[in-house]
Short mmCIF file of C-alpha atoms in Angstrom, two decimals:
data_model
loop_
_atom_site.label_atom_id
_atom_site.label_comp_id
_atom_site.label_asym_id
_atom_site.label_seq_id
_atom_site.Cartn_x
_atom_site.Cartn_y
_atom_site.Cartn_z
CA UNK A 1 -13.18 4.38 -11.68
CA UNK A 2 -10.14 3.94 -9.80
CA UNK A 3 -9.22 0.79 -11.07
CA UNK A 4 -8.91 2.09 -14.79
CA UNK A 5 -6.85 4.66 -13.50
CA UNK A 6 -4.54 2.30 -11.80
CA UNK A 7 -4.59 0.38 -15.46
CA UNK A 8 -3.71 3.07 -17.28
CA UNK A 9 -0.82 4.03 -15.19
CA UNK A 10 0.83 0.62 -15.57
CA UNK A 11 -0.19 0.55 -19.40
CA UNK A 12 2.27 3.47 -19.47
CA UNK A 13 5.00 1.09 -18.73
CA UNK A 14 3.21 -2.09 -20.19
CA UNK A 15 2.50 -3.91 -17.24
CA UNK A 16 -1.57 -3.64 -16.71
CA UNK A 17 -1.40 -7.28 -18.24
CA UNK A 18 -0.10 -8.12 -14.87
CA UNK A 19 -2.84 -6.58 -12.77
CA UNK A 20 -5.37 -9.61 -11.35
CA UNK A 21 -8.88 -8.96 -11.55
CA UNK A 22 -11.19 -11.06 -9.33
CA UNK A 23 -14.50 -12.66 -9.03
CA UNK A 24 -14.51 -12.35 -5.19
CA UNK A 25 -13.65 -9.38 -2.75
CA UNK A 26 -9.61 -8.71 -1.51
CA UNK A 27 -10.01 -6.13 0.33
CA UNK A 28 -9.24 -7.92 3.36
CA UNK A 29 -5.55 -8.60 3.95
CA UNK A 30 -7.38 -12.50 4.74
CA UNK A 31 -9.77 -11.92 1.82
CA UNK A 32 -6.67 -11.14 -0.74
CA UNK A 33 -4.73 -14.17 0.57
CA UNK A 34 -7.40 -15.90 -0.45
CA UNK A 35 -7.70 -14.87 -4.04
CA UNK A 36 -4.09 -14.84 -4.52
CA UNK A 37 -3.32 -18.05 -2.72
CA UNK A 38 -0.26 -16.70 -0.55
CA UNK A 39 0.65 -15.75 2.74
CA UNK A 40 -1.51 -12.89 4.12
CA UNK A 41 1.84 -11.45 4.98
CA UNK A 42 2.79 -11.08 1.59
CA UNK A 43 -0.22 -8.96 0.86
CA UNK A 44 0.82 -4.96 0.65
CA UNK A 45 -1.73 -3.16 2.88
CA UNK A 46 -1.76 0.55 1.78
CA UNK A 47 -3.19 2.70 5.08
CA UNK A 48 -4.23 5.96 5.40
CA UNK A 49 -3.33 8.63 7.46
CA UNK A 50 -3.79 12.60 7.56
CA UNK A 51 -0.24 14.20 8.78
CA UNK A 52 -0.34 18.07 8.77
CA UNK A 53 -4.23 18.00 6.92
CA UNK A 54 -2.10 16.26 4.27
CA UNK A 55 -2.48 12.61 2.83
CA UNK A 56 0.29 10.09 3.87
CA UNK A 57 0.12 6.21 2.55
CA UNK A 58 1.84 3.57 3.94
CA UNK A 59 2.29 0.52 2.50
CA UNK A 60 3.13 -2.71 4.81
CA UNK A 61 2.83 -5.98 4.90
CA UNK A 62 -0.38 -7.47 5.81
CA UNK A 63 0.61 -9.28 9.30
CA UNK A 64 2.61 -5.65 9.91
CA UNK A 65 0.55 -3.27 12.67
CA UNK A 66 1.16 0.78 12.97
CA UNK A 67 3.17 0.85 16.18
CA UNK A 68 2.15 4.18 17.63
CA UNK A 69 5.38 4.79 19.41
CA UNK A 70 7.27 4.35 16.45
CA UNK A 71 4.50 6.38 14.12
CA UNK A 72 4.60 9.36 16.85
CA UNK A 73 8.62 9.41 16.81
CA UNK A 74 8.89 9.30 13.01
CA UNK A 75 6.00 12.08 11.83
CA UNK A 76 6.22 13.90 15.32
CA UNK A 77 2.37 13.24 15.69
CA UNK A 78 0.03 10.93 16.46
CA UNK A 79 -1.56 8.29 13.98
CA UNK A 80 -4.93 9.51 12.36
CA UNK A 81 -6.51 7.39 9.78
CA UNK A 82 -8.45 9.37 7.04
CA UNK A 83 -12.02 8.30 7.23
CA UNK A 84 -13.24 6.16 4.30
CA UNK A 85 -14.97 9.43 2.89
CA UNK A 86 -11.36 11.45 3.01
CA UNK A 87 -9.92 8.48 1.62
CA UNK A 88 -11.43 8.68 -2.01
CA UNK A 89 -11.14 12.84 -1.71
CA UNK A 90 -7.70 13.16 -0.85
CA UNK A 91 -5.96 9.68 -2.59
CA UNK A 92 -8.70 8.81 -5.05
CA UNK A 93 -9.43 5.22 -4.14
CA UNK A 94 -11.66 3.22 -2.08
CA UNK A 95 -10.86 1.81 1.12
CA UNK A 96 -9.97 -1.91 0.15
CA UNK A 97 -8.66 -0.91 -2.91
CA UNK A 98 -6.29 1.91 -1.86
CA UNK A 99 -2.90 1.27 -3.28
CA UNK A 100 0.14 3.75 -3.85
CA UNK A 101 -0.36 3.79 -8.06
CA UNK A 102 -2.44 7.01 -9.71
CA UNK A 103 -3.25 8.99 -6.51
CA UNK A 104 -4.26 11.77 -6.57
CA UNK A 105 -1.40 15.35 -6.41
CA UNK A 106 -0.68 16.18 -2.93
CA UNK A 107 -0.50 11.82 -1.81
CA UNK A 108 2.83 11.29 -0.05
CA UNK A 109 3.69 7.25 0.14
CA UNK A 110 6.12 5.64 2.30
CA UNK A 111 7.22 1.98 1.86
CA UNK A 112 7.75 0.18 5.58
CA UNK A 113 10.52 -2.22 6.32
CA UNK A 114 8.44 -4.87 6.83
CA UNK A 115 7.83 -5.75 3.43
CA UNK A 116 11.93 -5.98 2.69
CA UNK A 117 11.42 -9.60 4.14
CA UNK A 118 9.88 -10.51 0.75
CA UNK A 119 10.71 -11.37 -3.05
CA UNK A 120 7.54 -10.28 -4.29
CA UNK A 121 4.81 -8.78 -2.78
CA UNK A 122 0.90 -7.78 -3.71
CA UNK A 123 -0.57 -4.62 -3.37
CA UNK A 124 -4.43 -3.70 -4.76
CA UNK A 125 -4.76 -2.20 -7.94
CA UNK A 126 -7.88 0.91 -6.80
CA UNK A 127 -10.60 -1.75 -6.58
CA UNK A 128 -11.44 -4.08 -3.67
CA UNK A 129 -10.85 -7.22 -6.12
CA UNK A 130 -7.65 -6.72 -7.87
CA UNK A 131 -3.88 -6.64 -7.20
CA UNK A 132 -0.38 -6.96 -9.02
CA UNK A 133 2.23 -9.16 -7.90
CA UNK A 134 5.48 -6.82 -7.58
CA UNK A 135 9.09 -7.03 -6.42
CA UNK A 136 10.53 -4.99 -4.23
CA UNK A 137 12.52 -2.90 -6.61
CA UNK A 138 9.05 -2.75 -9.02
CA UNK A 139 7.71 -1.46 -5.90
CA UNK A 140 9.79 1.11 -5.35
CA UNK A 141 9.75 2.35 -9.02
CA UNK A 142 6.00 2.29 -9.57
CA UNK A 143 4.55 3.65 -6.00
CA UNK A 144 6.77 6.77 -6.44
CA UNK A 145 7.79 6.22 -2.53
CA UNK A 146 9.05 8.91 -0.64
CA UNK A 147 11.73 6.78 1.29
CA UNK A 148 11.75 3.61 3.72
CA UNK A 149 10.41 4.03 7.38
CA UNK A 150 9.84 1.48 10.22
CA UNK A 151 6.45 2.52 12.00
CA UNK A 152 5.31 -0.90 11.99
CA UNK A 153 5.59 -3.58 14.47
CA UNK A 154 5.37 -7.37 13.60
CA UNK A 155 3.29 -10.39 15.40
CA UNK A 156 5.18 -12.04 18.07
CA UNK A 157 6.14 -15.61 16.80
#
């Protein structure tokens, strides 16, 4: 289960304590708000994408939206999201629940800018009820990022 991999990962570093487990589904960016009583924005959406047949995450934050322009200009191609089926193949957790901790080999992540606006944010944990409240630094560390892009665009306020 994807979620015990995620746990064992941060054991290695003694931090599983501070994965959340819930009684009701956050696999929404809406529906983890709601568990973790925060701002939706706050919540780290990890998306999928196949670039070259390969496996790209990005992780944003959850009021942040791919802006194709941007996506096309950065990876030279345009945005494909892996179905849900490719999803658990290629990165090894279920859509709702996909998060940049344990993937599987071959999983490149990228961090967007987006989520520099925050302290802390809260990415899932490999299951569609749990997350971990991280900073941006702990982010960094733990996702194994491959650098910072900006391929998102945020809501107009």
């Amino acid at each position: 289960m994807s979620i015990e991999n995620v746990k064992a990962f941060f054991k290695k570093f003694n931090m599983e304590d501070r994965i959340r487990e819930f009684d009701v589904s956050s696999a929404t960016v809406d529906l983890a708000a709601a568990a973790l009583h925060c701002e939706p924005q706050r919540i780290a959406k990890t998306l999928s994408f196949s670039i070259n047949e390969k496996p790209v995450l990005i992780v944003a934050a959850g009021d942040a939206r791919i802006d194709n322009r941007k996506f096309k200009e950065y990876f030279k191609t345009k945005a494909k999201m892996l179905t849900p089926d490719d999803v658990v193949k290629l990165v090894g957790h279920a859509v709702g629940g996909v998060c940049p901790f344990a993937d599987k080999e071959g999983v490149t992540v990228y961090l967007d800018e987006s989520l520099k606006r925050f302290k802390t944010v809260f990415p899932a944990c490999g299951s569609s009820s749990s997350a971990i409240e991280l900073t941006i630094p702990e982010l960094e560390k733990y996702s194994g990022y491959s650098e910072w892009i900006e391929v998102c665009k945020l809501p107009e306020v």
